[in-house]
Short mmCIF file of C-alpha atoms and ligand atoms in Angstrom, two decimals:
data_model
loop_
_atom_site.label_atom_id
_atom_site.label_comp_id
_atom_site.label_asym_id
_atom_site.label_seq_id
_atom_site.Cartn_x
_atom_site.Cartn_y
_atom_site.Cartn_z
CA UNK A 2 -22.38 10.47 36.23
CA UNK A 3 -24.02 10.01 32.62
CA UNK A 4 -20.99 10.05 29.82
CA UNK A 5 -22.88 13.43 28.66
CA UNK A 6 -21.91 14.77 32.25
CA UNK A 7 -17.90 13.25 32.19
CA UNK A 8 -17.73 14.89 28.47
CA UNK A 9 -18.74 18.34 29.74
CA UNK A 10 -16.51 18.02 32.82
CA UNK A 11 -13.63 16.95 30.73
CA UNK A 12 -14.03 19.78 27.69
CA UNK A 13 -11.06 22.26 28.13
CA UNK A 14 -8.73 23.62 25.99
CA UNK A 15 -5.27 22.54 24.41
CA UNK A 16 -3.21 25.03 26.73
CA UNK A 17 -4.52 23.57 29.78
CA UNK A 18 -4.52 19.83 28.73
CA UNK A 19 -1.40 20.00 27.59
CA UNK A 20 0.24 21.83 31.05
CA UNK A 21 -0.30 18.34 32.70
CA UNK A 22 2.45 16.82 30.88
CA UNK A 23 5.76 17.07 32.82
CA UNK A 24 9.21 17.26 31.92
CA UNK A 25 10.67 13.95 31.11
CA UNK A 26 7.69 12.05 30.15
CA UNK A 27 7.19 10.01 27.39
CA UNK A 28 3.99 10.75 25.10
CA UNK A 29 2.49 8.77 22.43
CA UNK A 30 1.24 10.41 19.51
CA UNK A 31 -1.84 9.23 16.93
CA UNK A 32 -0.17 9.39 13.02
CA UNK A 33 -0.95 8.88 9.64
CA UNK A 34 -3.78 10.85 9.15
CA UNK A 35 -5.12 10.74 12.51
CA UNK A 36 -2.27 12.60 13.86
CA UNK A 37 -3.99 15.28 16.55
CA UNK A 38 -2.37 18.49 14.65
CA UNK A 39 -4.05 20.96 16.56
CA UNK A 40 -2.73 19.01 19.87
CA UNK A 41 0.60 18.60 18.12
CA UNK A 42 1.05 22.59 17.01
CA UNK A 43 0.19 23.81 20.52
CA UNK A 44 2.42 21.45 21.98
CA UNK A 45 5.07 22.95 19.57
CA UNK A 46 4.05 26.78 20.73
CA UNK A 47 4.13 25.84 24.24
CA UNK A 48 7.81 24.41 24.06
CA UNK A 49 9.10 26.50 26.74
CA UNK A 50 6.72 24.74 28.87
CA UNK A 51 8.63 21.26 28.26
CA UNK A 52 12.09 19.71 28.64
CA UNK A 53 12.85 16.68 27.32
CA UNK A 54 9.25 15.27 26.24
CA UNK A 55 9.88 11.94 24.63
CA UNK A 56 7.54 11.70 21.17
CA UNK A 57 6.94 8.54 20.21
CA UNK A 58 4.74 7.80 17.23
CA UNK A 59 5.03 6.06 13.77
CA UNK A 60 3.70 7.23 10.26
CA UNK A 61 4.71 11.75 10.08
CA UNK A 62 2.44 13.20 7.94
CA UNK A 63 2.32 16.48 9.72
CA UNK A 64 5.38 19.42 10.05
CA UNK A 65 6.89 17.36 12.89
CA UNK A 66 8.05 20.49 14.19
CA UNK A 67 9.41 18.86 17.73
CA UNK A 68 12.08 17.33 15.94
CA UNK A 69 13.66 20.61 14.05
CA UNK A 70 17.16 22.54 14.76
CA UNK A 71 16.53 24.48 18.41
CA UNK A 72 13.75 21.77 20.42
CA UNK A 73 16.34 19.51 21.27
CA UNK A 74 15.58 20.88 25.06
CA UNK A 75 12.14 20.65 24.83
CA UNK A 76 11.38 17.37 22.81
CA UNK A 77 13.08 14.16 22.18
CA UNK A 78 11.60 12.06 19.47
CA UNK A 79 11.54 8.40 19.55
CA UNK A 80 10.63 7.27 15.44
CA UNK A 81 8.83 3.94 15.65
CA UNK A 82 8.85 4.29 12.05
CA UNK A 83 10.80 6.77 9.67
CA UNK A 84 8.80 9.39 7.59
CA UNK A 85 9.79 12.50 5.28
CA UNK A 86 9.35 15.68 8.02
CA UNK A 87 11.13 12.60 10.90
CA UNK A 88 14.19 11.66 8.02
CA UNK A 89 16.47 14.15 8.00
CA UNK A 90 16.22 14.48 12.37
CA UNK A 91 17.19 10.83 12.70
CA UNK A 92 20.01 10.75 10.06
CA UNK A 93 20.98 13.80 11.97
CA UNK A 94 21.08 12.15 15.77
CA UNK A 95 18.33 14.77 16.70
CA UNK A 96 15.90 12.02 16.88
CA UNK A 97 16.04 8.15 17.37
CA UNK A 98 15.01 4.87 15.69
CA UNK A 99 13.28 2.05 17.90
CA UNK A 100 13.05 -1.24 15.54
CA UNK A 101 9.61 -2.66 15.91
CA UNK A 102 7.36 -5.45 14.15
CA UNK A 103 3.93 -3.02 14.20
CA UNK A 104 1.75 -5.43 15.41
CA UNK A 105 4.30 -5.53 18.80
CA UNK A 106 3.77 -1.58 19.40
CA UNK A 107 0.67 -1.97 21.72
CA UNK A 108 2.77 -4.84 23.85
CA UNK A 109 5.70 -2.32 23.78
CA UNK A 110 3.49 0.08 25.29
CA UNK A 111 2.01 -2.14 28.08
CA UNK A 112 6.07 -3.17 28.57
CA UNK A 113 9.16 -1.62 28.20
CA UNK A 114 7.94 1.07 26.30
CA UNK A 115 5.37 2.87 29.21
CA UNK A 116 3.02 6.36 28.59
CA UNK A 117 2.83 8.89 30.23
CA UNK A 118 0.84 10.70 27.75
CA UNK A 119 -1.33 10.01 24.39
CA UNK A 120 -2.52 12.72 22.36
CA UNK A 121 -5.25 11.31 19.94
CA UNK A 122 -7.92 12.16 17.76
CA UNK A 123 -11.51 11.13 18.04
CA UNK A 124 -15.14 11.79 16.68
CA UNK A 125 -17.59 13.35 18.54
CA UNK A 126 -19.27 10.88 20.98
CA UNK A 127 -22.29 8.93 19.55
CA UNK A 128 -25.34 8.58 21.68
CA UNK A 129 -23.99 5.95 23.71
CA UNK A 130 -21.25 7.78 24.80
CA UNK A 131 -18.25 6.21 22.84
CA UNK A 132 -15.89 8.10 20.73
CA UNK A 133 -14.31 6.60 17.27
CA UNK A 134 -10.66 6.97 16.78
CA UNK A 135 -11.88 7.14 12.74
CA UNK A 136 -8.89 6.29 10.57
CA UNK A 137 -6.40 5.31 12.57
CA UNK A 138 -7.13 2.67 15.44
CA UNK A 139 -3.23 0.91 15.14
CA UNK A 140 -1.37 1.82 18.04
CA UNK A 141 -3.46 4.67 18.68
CA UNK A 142 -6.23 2.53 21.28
CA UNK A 143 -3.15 0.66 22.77
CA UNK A 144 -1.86 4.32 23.39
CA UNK A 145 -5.15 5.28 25.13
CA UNK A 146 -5.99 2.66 27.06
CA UNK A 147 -2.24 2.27 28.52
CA UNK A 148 -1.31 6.12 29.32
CA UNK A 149 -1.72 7.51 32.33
CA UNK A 150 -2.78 10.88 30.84
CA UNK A 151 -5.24 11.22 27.49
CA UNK A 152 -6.33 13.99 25.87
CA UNK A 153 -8.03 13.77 22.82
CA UNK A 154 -8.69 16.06 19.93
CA UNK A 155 -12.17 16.01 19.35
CA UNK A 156 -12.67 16.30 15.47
CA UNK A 157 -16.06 16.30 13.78
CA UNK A 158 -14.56 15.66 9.94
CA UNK A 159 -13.04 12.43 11.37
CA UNK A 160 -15.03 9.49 9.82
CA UNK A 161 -16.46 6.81 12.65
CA UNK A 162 -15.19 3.88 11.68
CA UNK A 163 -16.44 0.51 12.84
CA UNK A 164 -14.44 -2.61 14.21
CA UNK A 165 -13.07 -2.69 17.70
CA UNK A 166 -12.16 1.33 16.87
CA UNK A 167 -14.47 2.70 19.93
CA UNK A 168 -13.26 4.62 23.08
CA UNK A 169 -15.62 4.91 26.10
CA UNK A 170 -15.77 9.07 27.02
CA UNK A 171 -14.40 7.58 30.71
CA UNK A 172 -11.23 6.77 29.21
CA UNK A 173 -10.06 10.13 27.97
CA UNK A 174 -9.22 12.72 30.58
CA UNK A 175 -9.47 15.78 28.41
CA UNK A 176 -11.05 16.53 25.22
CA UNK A 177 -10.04 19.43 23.21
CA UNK A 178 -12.71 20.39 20.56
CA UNK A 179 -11.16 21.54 17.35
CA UNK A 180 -12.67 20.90 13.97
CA UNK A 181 -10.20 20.35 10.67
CA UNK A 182 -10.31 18.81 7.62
CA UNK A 183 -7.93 15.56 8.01
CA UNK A 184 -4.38 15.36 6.23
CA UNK A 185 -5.05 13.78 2.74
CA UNK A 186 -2.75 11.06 0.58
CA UNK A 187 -3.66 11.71 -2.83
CA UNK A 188 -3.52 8.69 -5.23
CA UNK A 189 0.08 8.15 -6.52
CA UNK A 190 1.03 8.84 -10.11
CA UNK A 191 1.62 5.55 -11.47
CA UNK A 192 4.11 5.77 -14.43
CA UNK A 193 4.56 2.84 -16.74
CA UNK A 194 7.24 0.92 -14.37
CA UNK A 195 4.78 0.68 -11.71
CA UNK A 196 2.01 -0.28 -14.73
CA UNK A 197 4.19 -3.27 -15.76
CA UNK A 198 5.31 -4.41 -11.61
CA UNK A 199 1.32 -4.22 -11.39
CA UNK A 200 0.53 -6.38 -13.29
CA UNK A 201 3.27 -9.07 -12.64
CA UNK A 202 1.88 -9.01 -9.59
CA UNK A 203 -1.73 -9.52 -10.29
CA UNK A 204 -0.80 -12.50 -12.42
CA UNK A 205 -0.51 -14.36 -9.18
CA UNK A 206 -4.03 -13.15 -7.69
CA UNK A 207 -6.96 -15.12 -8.47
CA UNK A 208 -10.49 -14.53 -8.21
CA UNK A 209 -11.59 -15.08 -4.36
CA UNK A 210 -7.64 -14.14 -2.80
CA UNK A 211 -7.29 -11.87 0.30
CA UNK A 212 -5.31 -9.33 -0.57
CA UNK A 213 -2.81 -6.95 2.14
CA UNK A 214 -1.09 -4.14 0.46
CA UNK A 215 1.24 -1.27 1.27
CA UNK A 216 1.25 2.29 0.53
CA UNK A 217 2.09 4.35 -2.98
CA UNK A 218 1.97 3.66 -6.66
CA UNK A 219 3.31 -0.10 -6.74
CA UNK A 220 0.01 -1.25 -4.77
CA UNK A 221 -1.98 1.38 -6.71
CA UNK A 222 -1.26 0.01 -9.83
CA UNK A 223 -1.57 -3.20 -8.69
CA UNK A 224 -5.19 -2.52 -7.82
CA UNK A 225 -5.73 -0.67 -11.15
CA UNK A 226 -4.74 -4.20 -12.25
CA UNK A 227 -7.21 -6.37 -10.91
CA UNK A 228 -10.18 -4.67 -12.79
CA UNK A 229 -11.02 -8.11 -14.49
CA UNK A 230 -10.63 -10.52 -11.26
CA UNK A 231 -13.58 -11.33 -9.26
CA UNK A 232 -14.70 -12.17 -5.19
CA UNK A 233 -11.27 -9.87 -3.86
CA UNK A 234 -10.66 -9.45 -0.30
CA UNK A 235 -8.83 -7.60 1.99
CA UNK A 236 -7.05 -8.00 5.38
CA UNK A 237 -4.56 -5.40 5.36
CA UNK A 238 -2.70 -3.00 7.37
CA UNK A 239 -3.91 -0.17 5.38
CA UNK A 240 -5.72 1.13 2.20
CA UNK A 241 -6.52 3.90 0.15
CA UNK A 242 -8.52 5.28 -2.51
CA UNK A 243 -8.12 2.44 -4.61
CA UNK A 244 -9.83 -0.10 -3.07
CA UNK A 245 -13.21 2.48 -2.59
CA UNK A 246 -12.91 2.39 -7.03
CA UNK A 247 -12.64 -1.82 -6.57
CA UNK A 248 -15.61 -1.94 -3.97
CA UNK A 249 -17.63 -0.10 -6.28
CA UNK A 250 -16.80 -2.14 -9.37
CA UNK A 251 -17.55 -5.27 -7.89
CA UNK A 252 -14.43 -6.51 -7.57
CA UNK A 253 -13.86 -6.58 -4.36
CA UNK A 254 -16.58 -7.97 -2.10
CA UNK A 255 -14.86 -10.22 0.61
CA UNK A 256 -17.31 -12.91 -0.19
CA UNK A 257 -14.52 -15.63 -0.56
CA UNK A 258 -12.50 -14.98 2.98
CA UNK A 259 -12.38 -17.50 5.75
CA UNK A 260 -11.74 -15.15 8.39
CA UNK A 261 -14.09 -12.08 8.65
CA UNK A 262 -16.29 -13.23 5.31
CA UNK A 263 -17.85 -9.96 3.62
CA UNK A 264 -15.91 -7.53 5.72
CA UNK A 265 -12.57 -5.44 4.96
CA UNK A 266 -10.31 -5.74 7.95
CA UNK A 267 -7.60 -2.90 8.46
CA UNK A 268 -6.10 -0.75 11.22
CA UNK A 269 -5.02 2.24 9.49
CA UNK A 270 -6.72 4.31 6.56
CA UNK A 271 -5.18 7.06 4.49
CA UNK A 272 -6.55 8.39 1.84
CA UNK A 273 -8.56 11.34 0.06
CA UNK A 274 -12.12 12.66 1.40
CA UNK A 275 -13.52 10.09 -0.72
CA UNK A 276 -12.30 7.25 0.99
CA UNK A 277 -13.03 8.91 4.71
CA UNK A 278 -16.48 9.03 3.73
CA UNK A 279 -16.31 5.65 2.36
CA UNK A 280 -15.82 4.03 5.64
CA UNK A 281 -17.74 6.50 7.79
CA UNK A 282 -20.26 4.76 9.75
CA UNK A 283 -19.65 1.42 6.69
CA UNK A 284 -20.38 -1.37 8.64
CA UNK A 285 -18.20 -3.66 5.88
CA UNK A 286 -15.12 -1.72 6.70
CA UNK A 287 -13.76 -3.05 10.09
CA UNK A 288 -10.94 -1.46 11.73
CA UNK A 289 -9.14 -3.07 14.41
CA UNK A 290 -6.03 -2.87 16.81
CA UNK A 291 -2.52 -3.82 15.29
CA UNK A 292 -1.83 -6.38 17.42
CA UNK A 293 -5.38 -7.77 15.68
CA UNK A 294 -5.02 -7.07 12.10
CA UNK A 295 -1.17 -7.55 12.04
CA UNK A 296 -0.72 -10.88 14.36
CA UNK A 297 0.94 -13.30 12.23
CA UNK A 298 -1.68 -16.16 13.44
CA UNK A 299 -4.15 -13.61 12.68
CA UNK A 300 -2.80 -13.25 9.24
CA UNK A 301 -2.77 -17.35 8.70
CA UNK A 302 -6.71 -17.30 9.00
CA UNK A 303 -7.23 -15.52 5.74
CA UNK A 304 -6.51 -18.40 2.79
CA UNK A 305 -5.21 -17.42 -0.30
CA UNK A 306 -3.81 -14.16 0.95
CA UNK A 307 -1.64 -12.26 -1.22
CA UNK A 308 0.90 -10.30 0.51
CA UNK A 309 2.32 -6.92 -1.38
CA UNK A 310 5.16 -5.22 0.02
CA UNK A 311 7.89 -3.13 -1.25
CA UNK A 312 11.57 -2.58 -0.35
CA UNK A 313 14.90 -0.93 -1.51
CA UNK A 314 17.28 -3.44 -1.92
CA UNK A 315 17.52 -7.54 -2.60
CA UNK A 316 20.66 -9.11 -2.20
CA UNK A 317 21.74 -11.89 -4.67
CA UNK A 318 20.64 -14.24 -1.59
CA UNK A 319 17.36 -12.99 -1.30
CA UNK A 320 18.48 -10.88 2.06
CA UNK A 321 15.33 -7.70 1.59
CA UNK A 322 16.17 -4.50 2.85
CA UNK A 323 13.20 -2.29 3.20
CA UNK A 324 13.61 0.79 5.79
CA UNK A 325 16.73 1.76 5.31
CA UNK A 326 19.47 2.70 2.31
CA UNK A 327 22.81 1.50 3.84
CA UNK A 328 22.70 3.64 7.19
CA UNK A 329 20.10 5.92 6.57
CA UNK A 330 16.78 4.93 8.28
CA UNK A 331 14.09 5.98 5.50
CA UNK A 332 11.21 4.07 6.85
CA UNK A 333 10.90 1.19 9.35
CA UNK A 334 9.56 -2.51 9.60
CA UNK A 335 6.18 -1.98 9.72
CA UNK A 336 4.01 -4.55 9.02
CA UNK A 337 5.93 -5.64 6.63
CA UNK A 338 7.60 -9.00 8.23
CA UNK A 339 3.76 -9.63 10.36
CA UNK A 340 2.42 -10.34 6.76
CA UNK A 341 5.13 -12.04 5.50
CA UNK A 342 5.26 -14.71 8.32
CA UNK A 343 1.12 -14.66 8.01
CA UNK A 344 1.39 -15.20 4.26
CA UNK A 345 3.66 -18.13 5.15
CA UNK A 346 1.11 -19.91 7.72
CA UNK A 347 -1.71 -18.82 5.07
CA UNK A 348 -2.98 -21.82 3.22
CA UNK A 349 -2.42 -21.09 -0.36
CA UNK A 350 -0.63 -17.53 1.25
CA UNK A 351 2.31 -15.92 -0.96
CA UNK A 352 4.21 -13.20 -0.25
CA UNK A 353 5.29 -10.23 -2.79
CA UNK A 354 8.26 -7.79 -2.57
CA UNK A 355 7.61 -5.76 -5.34
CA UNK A 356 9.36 -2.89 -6.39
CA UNK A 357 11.51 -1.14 -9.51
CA UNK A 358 14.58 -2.58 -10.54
CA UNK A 359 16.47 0.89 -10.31
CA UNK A 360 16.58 3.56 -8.01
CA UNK A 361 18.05 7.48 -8.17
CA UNK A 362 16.75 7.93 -11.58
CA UNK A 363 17.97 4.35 -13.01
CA UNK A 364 21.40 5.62 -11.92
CA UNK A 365 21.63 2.31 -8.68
CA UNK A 366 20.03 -1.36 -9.33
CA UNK A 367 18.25 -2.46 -6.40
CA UNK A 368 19.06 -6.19 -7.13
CA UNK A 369 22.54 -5.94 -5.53
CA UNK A 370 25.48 -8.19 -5.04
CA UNK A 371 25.52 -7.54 -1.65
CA UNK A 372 23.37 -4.81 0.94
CA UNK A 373 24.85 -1.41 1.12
CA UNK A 374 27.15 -1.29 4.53
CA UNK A 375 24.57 -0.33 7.41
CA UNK A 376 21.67 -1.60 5.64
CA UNK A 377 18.95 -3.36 8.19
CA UNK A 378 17.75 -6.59 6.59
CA UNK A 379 14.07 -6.09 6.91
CA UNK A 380 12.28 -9.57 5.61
CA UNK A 381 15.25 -11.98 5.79
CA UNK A 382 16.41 -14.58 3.33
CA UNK A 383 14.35 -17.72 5.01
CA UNK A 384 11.23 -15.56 4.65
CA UNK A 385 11.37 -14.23 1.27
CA UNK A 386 8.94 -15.72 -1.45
CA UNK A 387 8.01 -13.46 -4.25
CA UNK A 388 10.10 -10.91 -5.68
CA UNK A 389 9.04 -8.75 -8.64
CA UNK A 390 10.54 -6.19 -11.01
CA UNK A 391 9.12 -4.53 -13.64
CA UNK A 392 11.11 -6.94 -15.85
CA UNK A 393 9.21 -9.94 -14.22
CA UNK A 394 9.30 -12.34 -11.59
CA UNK A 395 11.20 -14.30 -9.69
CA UNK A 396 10.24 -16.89 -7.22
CA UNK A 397 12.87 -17.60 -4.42
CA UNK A 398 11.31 -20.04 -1.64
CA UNK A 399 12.54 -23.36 -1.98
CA UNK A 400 15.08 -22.29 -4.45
CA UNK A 401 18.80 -22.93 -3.77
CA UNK A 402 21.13 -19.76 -3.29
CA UNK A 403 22.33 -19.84 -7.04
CA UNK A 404 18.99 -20.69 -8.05
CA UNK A 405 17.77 -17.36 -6.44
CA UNK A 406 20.91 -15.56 -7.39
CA UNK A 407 19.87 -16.58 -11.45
CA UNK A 408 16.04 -15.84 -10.89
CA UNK A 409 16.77 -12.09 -9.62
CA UNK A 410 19.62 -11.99 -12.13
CA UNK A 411 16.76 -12.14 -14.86
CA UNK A 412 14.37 -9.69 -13.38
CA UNK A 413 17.00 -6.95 -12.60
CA UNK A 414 17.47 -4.30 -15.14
CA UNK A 415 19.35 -5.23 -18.14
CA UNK A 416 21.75 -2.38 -17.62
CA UNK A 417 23.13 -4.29 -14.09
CA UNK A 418 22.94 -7.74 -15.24
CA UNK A 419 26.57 -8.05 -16.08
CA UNK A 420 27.73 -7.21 -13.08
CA UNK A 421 25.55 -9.56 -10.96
CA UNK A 422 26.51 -12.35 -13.54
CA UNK A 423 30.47 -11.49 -12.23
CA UNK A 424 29.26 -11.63 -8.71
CA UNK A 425 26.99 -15.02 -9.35
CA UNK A 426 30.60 -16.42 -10.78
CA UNK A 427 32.29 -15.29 -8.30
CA UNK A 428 30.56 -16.72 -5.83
CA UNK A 429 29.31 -19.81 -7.02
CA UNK A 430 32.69 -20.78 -8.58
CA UNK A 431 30.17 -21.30 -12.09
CA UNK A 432 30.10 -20.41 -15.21
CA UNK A 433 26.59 -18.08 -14.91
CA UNK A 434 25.88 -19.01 -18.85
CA UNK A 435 26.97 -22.89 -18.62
CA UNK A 436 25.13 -23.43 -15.13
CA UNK A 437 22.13 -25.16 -15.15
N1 LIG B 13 19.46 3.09 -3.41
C1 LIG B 13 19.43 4.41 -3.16
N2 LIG B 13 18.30 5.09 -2.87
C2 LIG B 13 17.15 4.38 -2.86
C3 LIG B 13 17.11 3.01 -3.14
C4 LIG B 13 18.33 2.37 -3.42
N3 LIG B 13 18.36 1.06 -3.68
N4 LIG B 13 15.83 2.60 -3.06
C5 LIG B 13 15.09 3.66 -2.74
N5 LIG B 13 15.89 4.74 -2.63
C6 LIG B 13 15.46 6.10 -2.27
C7 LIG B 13 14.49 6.64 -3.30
O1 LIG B 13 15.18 7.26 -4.39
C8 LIG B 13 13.71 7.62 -2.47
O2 LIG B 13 14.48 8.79 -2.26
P1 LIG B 13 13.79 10.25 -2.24
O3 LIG B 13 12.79 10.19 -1.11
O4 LIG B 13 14.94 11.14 -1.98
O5 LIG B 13 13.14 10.38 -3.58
C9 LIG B 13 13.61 6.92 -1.12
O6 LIG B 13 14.71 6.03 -1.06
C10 LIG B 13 12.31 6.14 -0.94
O7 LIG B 13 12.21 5.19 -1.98
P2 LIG B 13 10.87 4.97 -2.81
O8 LIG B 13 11.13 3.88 -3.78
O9 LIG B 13 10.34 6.27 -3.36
O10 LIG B 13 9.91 4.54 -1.64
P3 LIG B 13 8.39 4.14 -1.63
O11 LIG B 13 7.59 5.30 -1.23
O12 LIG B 13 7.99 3.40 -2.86
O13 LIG B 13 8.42 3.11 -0.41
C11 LIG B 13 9.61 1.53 0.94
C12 LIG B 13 9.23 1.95 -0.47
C13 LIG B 13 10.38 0.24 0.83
C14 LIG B 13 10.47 2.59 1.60
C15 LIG B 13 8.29 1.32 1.76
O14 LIG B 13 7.49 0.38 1.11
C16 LIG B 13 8.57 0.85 3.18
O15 LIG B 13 8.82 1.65 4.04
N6 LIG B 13 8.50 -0.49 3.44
C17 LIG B 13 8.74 -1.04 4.77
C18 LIG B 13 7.49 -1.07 5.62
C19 LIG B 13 6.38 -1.91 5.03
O16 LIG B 13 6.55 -2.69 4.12
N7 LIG B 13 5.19 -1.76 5.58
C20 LIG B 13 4.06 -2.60 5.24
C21 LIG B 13 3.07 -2.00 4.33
S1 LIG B 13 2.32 -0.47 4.84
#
């Protein structure tokens, strides 16, 4: 049968697709911006059809309906990261955490973690018969290739991306034609505390470094930061906007990387129109599987990577707590510790926690004596190497605990230093102003 022939045979519609998962199963769902929300919806209208449907998926950028008051008979959700419409179900026992480095999901899935289901989103086929999955390859090709059952939301305003991002039509048992425009991040507002955290951190980036950077306004700013440097990179998890502004400034240009030279490698996008059309069919802008772009040894290849993360809390130790505020689950790992251990094995590699030195309106200092109870350590104390504040920065590896204690002491906000200086005393049986 020509692919043409296995499309047309395959083309139904969301009801019936969706009727072939069974009660108990576990089902994968694409996220970010990929997430199939026309799958996801009917799904949701259908509930009555389904009784305890495990959804397991990471980034929620849609309503997340499945884990609301009243579908706790239909759907179970399994968060492989925490978002804003997935918070308030898991703090609520509705819905459950599963701790996992990102670039592990796709071995989770081929392990302990088996599918029943994936519901993705594609492009329309090209003329060879392969389908992209556009914005969002991450998890989202382990999904498909290791699920017994895939249906696919076949959406012609999702960009085709390039990399290892292609599905054959064979793999996909049901495609589900239904054309929307894709969910949207819009560029965060970046105030003048994520202005000065930028650029501490692009003090430390040089002309020619590979840059990885996280979502929101800290890595915004950063990159409104680097207007002056030359020969950037990029092997990251994900990007936005931003970096479309840098490409077309000249700043970035991937000339200088050792792995990958004169290509941007990433396995998730999210962004504005602008940057889906940006990568559509950009043969510069690779996209790869997780367990690619986010293998620590992976990682290593790139020299002089620069790795920009952010998190909630840093003990006096350097102990980072990222996805969660004492009990409550916010986010999740991510890839946060898979660049941190790359940025380690990275000749020249350094790692950045970046973030503000307050939280709730100034009212909390994240530079704490000690984690909130039932906080997860994210990047632990070994790992840590950069942290920054808006009030400068302070580099930990190597350093000694009190050493680190006095360095985060001086980049926390002035308003909490007195209180970590009892704490450093405390602890250190020292004098905080006679110590060396
Ligand atoms: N005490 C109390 N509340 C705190 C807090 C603290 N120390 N730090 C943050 N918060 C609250 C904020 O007030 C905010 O609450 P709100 O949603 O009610 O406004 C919430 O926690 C999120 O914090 P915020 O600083 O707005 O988050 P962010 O969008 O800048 O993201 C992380 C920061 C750490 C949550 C995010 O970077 C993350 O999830 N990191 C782990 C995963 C990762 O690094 N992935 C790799 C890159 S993609």
């Amino acid at each position: 049968m020509s692919w043409k022939e296995i499309y047309q045979e395959r083309l139904t519609t969301a009801q019936e697709a969706l009727l072939k998962i069974k009660d108990n199963q576990r089902v994968a769902v694409g996220h970010a911006c990929a997430e199939p929300g026309y799958l996801v919806d009917e799904m949701v209208s259908m509930k009555e059809h389904f009784h305890n449907v495990e959804i397991v998926h990471m980034v929620a950028m849609g309503k997340s309906e499945y884990c609301q008051p009243g579908m706790e008979e239909h759907f179970h959700h399994n968060a492989i990261f925490v978002g804003g419409s997935t918070r308030k179900a898991v703090a609520e026992g509705r819905a459950d955490f599963t701790p996992v480095y990102f670039s592990e999901v796709p071995k989770l899935f081929k392990t302990t973690m088996p599918l029943d289901a994936a519901l993705i989103m594609v492009t329309p086929p090209d003329e060879n018969g392969k389908v992209s999955l556009g914005v969002s390859v991450d998890y989202t090709k382990s999904a498909a290739e290791n699920a017994k059952l895939v249906i696919a939301q076949v959406n012609d305003q999702m960009p085709f991306t390039m990399g290892d991002s292609m599905l054959d039509v064979s793999q996909i048992d049901c495609f589900v034609e239904h054309s929307a425009p894709l969910v949207e991040l819009k560029p965060a507002v970046i105030g003048e505390t994520e202005k000065k955290i930028g650029e501490n951190c692009a003090s430390l980036i040089h002309d020619g470094d590979t840059l990885q950077l996280g979502i929101g306004a800290i890595p915004d700013a950063v990159l409104a930061s680097l207007k002056d440097k030359k020969d950037i990179g990029i092997h990251s998890e994900m990007f936005s906007d931003g970096v479309v502004d840098l490409v077309r400034a000249g700043v970035i240009n991937n000339s200088k990387k050792a792995l990958l030279p004169g290509k941007m490698v990433v396995t998730f996008l999210m962004g504005t129109k602008k940057l889906y059309d940006f990568v559509d069919k950009n043969p510069d802008v690779l996209l790869y599987p997780v367990d690619y772009t986010n293998n620590p040894v992976v990682v290593a290849q790139n020299n002089n990577l620069v790795c920009i993360n952010s998190c909630v809390q840093v003990d006096l130790t350097g102990q980072v707590a990222s996805e969660s505020v004492g009990y409550k689950q916010i986010s999740g790992v991510g890839g946060q510790v898979d660049f941190v251990r790359g940025a380690a094995m990275s000749e020249n590699g350094i790692a950045i926690m970046a973030m503000s030195s307050t939280a709730a309106k100034g009212t909390v200092s994240k530079i704490v004596p000690l984690l909130d109870e039932g906080a997860a350590v994210t990047t632990n104390r070994t790992d840590v190497d950069y942290v920054i504040t808006e009030y400068g920065i302070a580099h930990l590896k190597g350093k000694t605990l009190k050493q680190r204690a006095r360095a985060l002491i001086e980049i926390a906000h002035p308003d909490f230093r007195d209180e970590l200086i009892k704490e450093y005393e405390r602890r250190f049986f020292c004098e905080y102003h006679k110590a060396a």
